[in-house]
Short mmCIF file of C-alpha atoms in Angstrom, two decimals:
data_model
loop_
_atom_site.label_atom_id
_atom_site.label_comp_id
_atom_site.label_asym_id
_atom_site.label_seq_id
_atom_site.Cartn_x
_atom_site.Cartn_y
_atom_site.Cartn_z
CA MET V 1 -15.01 -28.62 10.32
CA ALA V 2 -14.86 -30.76 7.19
CA VAL V 3 -12.21 -29.78 4.64
CA THR V 4 -13.90 -29.19 1.32
CA PRO V 5 -12.13 -28.80 -2.02
CA GLN V 6 -12.78 -25.05 -1.77
CA THR V 7 -11.11 -24.69 1.64
CA ARG V 8 -8.14 -26.72 0.43
CA GLN V 9 -7.83 -24.51 -2.61
CA GLN V 10 -7.93 -21.17 -0.82
CA PRO V 11 -4.42 -21.32 0.71
CA GLN V 12 -2.97 -22.33 -2.66
CA SER V 13 -4.80 -19.46 -4.34
CA LEU V 14 -3.43 -16.98 -1.81
CA LYS V 15 0.07 -18.44 -2.07
CA ALA V 16 -0.09 -18.16 -5.85
CA LEU V 17 -1.33 -14.57 -5.76
CA MET V 18 1.32 -13.43 -3.29
CA GLY V 19 4.03 -15.42 -5.05
CA VAL V 20 3.36 -14.00 -8.50
CA ARG V 21 3.02 -10.47 -7.12
CA ASP V 22 6.37 -10.83 -5.33
CA LEU V 23 8.02 -12.05 -8.53
CA ILE V 24 6.81 -8.94 -10.35
CA LEU V 25 7.55 -6.38 -7.64
CA GLY V 26 10.81 -8.09 -6.69
CA GLY V 27 12.29 -7.44 -10.11
CA SER V 28 12.37 -11.06 -11.26
CA VAL V 29 10.43 -10.18 -14.39
CA ARG V 30 10.68 -7.04 -16.50
CA PRO V 31 8.05 -4.75 -18.02
CA GLY V 32 6.72 -6.27 -21.23
CA GLU V 33 7.95 -9.75 -20.36
CA ARG V 34 5.47 -12.53 -20.97
CA LEU V 35 4.69 -14.74 -17.98
CA SER V 36 4.72 -18.48 -18.39
CA GLU V 37 2.21 -20.38 -16.27
CA VAL V 38 4.40 -23.48 -16.42
CA ALA V 39 7.59 -21.70 -15.36
CA ILE V 40 5.86 -19.83 -12.52
CA ALA V 41 4.13 -22.99 -11.29
CA GLU V 42 7.47 -24.80 -11.18
CA LYS V 43 9.22 -21.89 -9.46
CA LEU V 44 6.55 -21.51 -6.77
CA GLY V 45 5.78 -25.19 -6.41
CA ILE V 46 2.08 -24.64 -7.10
CA SER V 47 -0.22 -26.19 -9.69
CA ARG V 48 -1.16 -24.17 -12.78
CA THR V 49 -4.83 -23.68 -11.83
CA PRO V 50 -4.23 -21.23 -8.93
CA ILE V 51 -1.41 -19.61 -10.93
CA ARG V 52 -3.87 -18.97 -13.77
CA ALA V 53 -6.34 -17.43 -11.32
CA ALA V 54 -3.58 -15.28 -9.79
CA LEU V 55 -2.57 -13.95 -13.21
CA ALA V 56 -6.17 -13.01 -13.97
CA ARG V 57 -6.46 -11.25 -10.59
CA LEU V 58 -3.25 -9.30 -11.12
CA GLU V 59 -4.48 -8.23 -14.54
CA GLN V 60 -7.57 -6.80 -12.84
CA GLU V 61 -5.34 -5.04 -10.30
CA GLY V 62 -3.34 -3.48 -13.14
CA LEU V 63 0.03 -5.19 -12.67
CA LEU V 64 -0.37 -7.31 -15.80
CA GLU V 65 -1.85 -6.79 -19.24
CA LEU V 66 -3.43 -9.22 -21.67
CA ILE V 67 -1.44 -10.15 -24.74
CA PRO V 68 -3.49 -10.28 -27.97
CA SER V 69 -2.08 -13.72 -28.79
CA GLY V 70 -3.01 -14.99 -25.31
CA GLY V 71 -1.44 -14.89 -21.88
CA TYR V 72 -0.19 -12.02 -19.77
CA ALA V 73 2.77 -9.64 -19.73
CA VAL V 74 4.09 -7.40 -16.96
CA ARG V 75 2.91 -3.82 -17.28
CA GLY V 76 5.19 -0.84 -17.23
CA PHE V 77 3.96 2.35 -15.58
CA ALA V 78 4.51 5.95 -16.48
CA ARG V 79 5.51 8.10 -13.56
CA GLU V 80 2.27 10.02 -13.91
CA GLU V 81 0.26 6.80 -13.48
CA VAL V 82 1.93 6.10 -10.15
CA ILE V 83 1.33 9.66 -8.99
CA ASP V 84 -2.33 9.39 -10.06
CA ALA V 85 -2.71 6.16 -8.04
CA ILE V 86 -1.29 7.88 -4.96
CA GLU V 87 -3.59 10.85 -5.49
CA LEU V 88 -6.58 8.54 -5.88
CA ARG V 89 -5.78 6.85 -2.58
CA GLY V 90 -5.63 10.30 -0.99
CA VAL V 91 -9.04 11.20 -2.40
CA LEU V 92 -10.58 7.97 -1.12
CA GLU V 93 -8.96 8.16 2.32
CA GLY V 94 -9.96 11.80 2.52
CA THR V 95 -13.54 10.84 1.76
CA ALA V 96 -13.39 8.10 4.41
CA ALA V 97 -12.13 10.62 6.99
CA ARG V 98 -14.77 13.22 6.08
CA LEU V 99 -17.62 10.72 6.23
CA ALA V 100 -16.36 9.41 9.56
CA ALA V 101 -16.35 12.95 10.96
CA GLU V 102 -19.78 13.80 9.56
CA ARG V 103 -21.46 10.55 10.54
CA GLY V 104 -19.70 10.06 13.83
CA VAL V 105 -17.59 7.08 14.86
CA PRO V 106 -18.75 4.42 17.34
CA PRO V 107 -16.81 4.79 20.62
CA GLY V 108 -15.16 1.39 20.26
CA ARG V 109 -13.73 2.19 16.84
CA MET V 110 -12.55 5.61 17.97
CA ARG V 111 -10.78 4.09 20.96
CA ALA V 112 -9.13 1.52 18.69
CA ILE V 113 -7.71 4.04 16.22
CA LYS V 114 -6.56 6.34 19.04
CA GLU V 115 -4.77 3.37 20.55
CA LEU V 116 -3.01 2.80 17.22
CA VAL V 117 -1.88 6.43 17.24
CA ARG V 118 -0.61 6.04 20.81
CA ALA V 119 1.28 2.88 19.85
CA LEU V 120 2.76 4.66 16.83
CA ASP V 121 3.94 7.43 19.15
CA GLU V 122 5.97 4.87 21.09
CA THR V 123 7.89 3.94 17.93
CA VAL V 124 8.80 7.54 17.05
CA ARG V 125 11.94 9.19 18.36
CA ASP V 126 13.37 12.69 17.98
CA ARG V 127 16.16 11.31 15.82
CA PRO V 128 14.89 9.30 12.81
CA GLU V 129 17.68 6.74 13.19
CA ASP V 130 16.41 5.85 16.67
CA MET V 131 12.90 4.89 15.52
CA ALA V 132 11.45 1.42 15.99
CA PHE V 133 11.14 1.23 12.24
CA GLU V 134 9.64 -2.21 11.62
CA ARG V 135 7.03 -1.69 14.32
CA TYR V 136 6.11 1.68 12.79
CA VAL V 137 5.56 0.10 9.37
CA GLU V 138 3.30 -2.56 10.91
CA LEU V 139 1.24 -0.07 12.91
CA ASN V 140 1.05 2.38 10.00
CA ALA V 141 -0.60 -0.30 7.86
CA ALA V 142 -3.05 -1.03 10.70
CA PHE V 143 -3.87 2.68 11.06
CA HIS V 144 -4.72 3.04 7.39
CA GLU V 145 -6.82 -0.11 7.45
CA ALA V 146 -8.74 1.25 10.43
CA LEU V 147 -9.19 4.64 8.76
CA ALA V 148 -10.62 3.01 5.64
CA GLY V 149 -13.42 1.43 7.68
CA LEU V 150 -14.02 4.25 10.16
CA SER V 151 -17.04 5.71 8.38
CA GLY V 152 -18.81 2.36 8.27
CA SER V 153 -18.97 2.48 4.46
CA GLU V 154 -18.10 -0.89 2.97
CA THR V 155 -17.99 0.72 -0.48
CA ILE V 156 -15.30 3.20 0.58
CA ARG V 157 -13.33 0.53 2.46
CA ARG V 158 -13.41 -1.82 -0.54
CA GLU V 159 -12.27 0.86 -3.00
CA ILE V 160 -9.41 1.93 -0.75
CA GLU V 161 -8.34 -1.70 -0.51
CA ARG V 162 -8.46 -1.95 -4.30
CA VAL V 163 -6.37 1.17 -4.96
CA THR V 164 -3.71 0.28 -2.40
CA ARG V 165 -2.93 -2.84 -4.43
CA LEU V 166 -1.65 -0.64 -7.24
CA PRO V 167 2.15 -0.36 -7.35
CA PHE V 168 3.44 2.29 -4.95
CA ALA V 169 -0.03 3.46 -3.88
CA SER V 170 0.12 1.60 -0.57
CA PRO V 171 0.72 3.71 2.57
CA SER V 172 3.85 1.61 3.20
CA ALA V 173 5.05 1.51 -0.40
CA PHE V 174 8.35 3.26 0.33
CA LEU V 175 8.82 2.09 3.89
CA ASP V 176 9.41 -1.65 3.69
CA LYS V 177 13.12 -2.55 3.86
CA GLN V 178 14.23 1.09 3.71
CA ALA V 179 15.05 1.48 7.40
CA ASP V 180 18.41 3.16 6.78
CA VAL V 181 17.25 5.87 4.37
CA PRO V 182 17.24 9.07 6.46
CA ALA V 183 14.85 10.93 4.15
CA PHE V 184 12.25 8.16 4.46
CA ARG V 185 12.62 7.99 8.21
CA GLN V 186 12.22 11.75 8.45
CA SER V 187 8.92 11.50 6.59
CA LEU V 188 7.64 9.25 9.39
CA LEU V 189 7.80 12.17 11.83
CA VAL V 190 5.59 14.20 9.51
CA GLY V 191 3.32 11.20 8.93
CA GLN V 192 2.78 10.60 12.63
CA ALA V 193 1.87 14.25 13.22
CA GLN V 194 -0.67 13.90 10.42
CA HIS V 195 -2.08 10.68 11.93
CA LYS V 196 -2.80 12.59 15.15
CA ALA V 197 -4.35 15.53 13.32
CA ILE V 198 -6.61 13.29 11.21
CA VAL V 199 -7.97 11.47 14.25
CA ASN V 200 -8.44 14.74 16.13
CA ALA V 201 -10.39 16.25 13.23
CA ILE V 202 -12.63 13.18 13.00
CA GLU V 203 -13.26 13.22 16.75
CA MET V 204 -14.09 16.95 16.63
CA ARG V 205 -16.52 16.25 13.74
CA GLU V 206 -14.58 18.57 11.41
CA GLY V 207 -15.20 16.85 8.10
CA GLY V 208 -13.49 19.30 5.76
CA ARG V 209 -10.35 19.43 7.89
CA ALA V 210 -10.22 15.65 8.23
CA GLU V 211 -10.52 15.23 4.46
CA ALA V 212 -7.80 17.78 3.67
CA LEU V 213 -5.41 16.25 6.20
CA ALA V 214 -5.91 12.72 4.89
CA ARG V 215 -5.32 13.82 1.30
CA GLU V 216 -2.15 15.65 2.26
CA HIS V 217 -0.99 12.62 4.24
CA ALA V 218 -1.19 10.40 1.15
CA ARG V 219 1.18 12.74 -0.67
CA LEU V 220 4.06 11.58 1.53
CA ALA V 221 4.28 8.53 -0.76
CA ARG V 222 4.58 10.84 -3.77
CA GLN V 223 7.36 12.79 -2.05
CA ASN V 224 9.27 9.58 -1.40
CA LEU V 225 8.82 8.48 -5.01
CA GLU V 226 10.17 11.80 -6.26
CA TYR V 227 13.08 11.60 -3.82
CA VAL V 228 14.18 8.26 -5.25
CA ILE V 229 13.78 9.27 -8.90
CA GLU V 230 15.11 12.82 -8.70
CA GLU V 231 17.54 12.95 -5.78
CA ASP V 232 18.96 9.52 -4.97
CA ARG V 233 18.77 7.12 -7.88
CA SER V 234 21.17 4.78 -6.08
CA LEU V 235 18.09 3.57 -4.21
CA LEU V 236 16.71 2.10 -7.43
CA ARG V 237 18.95 -0.94 -6.93
CA ARG V 238 17.34 -1.56 -3.57
CA MET V 239 13.80 -1.01 -4.79
CA PRO V 240 13.55 -3.34 -7.79
CA ALA V 241 9.82 -2.69 -8.22
CA LEU V 242 10.72 0.79 -9.47
CA ALA V 243 11.98 -0.90 -12.64
CA LEU V 244 8.29 -0.94 -13.59
CA VAL V 245 8.16 2.86 -13.57
CA GLY V 246 9.37 4.86 -16.55
CA GLU V 247 10.42 8.48 -16.59
#
């Protein structure tokens, strides 16, 4: 296939988007700090054009805000905003689960998500410290992606994808790189039981139950957020993105 300017540009655009997002969530820039296209381009080794596009995209996602004089600054988030984003994901995933139950799921898709649940089971152990943690995080992301598309609604899938880009709204927001936090590992046992119940409710065509379970499942992220802020603030050093969240 011929390489067009567009196909050459796409990897740079993705690299720029991921690079700028990592700078923000990795704590390299602080809330209210203005971002310099030139400095970011030099740091990431990418030209300014894809950096400019990445900044505009991240403003749409809510990580950045426009400055009246021009350019972008990193947004800070009130705790309530983060909780609202988690709740919104729960509403959307609950709707996806309900619609899947009411409309019915093609056999191939049902087999696929049940296989994900079975694979997740293999990572779970009675003692949280014995879990195959990294594999769980990977499969958990795959489960939620599958759930988003289970009803066949592209609108629902797209909106779930949009909301999970918000800080801390992702199903794995408090899982990555936190393998040795017992409270987080313990939440995986609860999460896996909920995965099974959600799929069972969808398969049994119990829409209301499926929706309620999916909404409750999303609240695990809220519980982990509250654990860090209220019970173990020492974790803030290891989760630099939480610098974006105020009290």
